[in-house]
Amino acid sequence: MRPHWEQWRTDEEQLFARLRTREHADLVVTTG
């Protein structure tokens, strides 16, 4: 499963960067 989740994370990071999700968010939750 690890390769699947790593690809998911990469895809999600690229999508969020393209959509500029963080810039449009009303709330950003940072963990870790």
PDB file of C-alpha atoms in Angstrom:
ATOM      1  CA  MET A   1       0.000   0.000   0.000  1.00  0.00           C
ATOM      2  CA  ARG A   2       2.874   2.384   0.627  1.00  0.00           C
ATOM      3  CA  PRO A   3       3.505   3.166  -3.070  1.00  0.00           C
ATOM      4  CA  HIS A   4      -0.215   3.912  -3.486  1.00  0.00           C
ATOM      5  CA  TRP A   5      -0.257   6.390  -0.587  1.00  0.00           C
ATOM      6  CA  GLU A   6       2.987   8.033  -1.680  1.00  0.00           C
ATOM      7  CA  GLN A   7       1.543   8.573  -5.167  1.00  0.00           C
ATOM      8  CA  TRP A   8      -1.686   9.897  -3.632  1.00  0.00           C
ATOM      9  CA  ARG A   9       0.321  12.403  -1.577  1.00  0.00           C
ATOM     10  CA  THR A  10       2.290  13.540  -4.635  1.00  0.00           C
ATOM     11  CA  ASP A  11      -0.854  13.903  -6.727  1.00  0.00           C
ATOM     12  CA  GLU A  12      -2.603  15.826  -3.953  1.00  0.00           C
ATOM     13  CA  GLU A  13       0.331  18.217  -3.478  1.00  0.00           C
ATOM     14  CA  GLN A  14       0.360  18.955  -7.216  1.00  0.00           C
ATOM     15  CA  LEU A  15      -3.405  19.501  -7.284  1.00  0.00           C
ATOM     16  CA  PHE A  16      -3.323  21.837  -4.270  1.00  0.00           C
ATOM     17  CA  ALA A  17      -0.455  23.800  -5.837  1.00  0.00           C
ATOM     18  CA  ARG A  18      -2.307  24.137  -9.144  1.00  0.00           C
ATOM     19  CA  LEU A  19      -5.563  25.221  -7.485  1.00  0.00           C
ATOM     20  CA  ARG A  20      -3.733  27.429  -4.936  1.00  0.00           C
ATOM     21  CA  THR A  21      -5.860  25.825  -2.232  1.00  0.00           C
ATOM     22  CA  ARG A  22      -3.907  27.313   0.673  1.00  0.00           C
ATOM     23  CA  GLU A  23      -4.374  30.846  -0.672  1.00  0.00           C
ATOM     24  CA  HIS A  24      -8.154  30.361  -0.831  1.00  0.00           C
ATOM     25  CA  ALA A  25      -8.572  28.612   2.520  1.00  0.00           C
ATOM     26  CA  ASP A  26     -10.349  30.341   5.393  1.00  0.00           C
ATOM     27  CA  LEU A  27      -8.615  28.062   7.877  1.00  0.00           C
ATOM     28  CA  VAL A  28      -5.293  26.207   7.673  1.00  0.00           C
ATOM     29  CA  VAL A  29      -4.633  23.411  10.184  1.00  0.00           C
ATOM     30  CA  THR A  30      -0.989  22.469  10.677  1.00  0.00           C
ATOM     31  CA  THR A  31      -0.183  19.170  12.375  1.00  0.00           C
ATOM     32  CA  GLY A  32       2.990  17.407  13.333  1.00  0.00           C
TER      33      GLY A  32
END
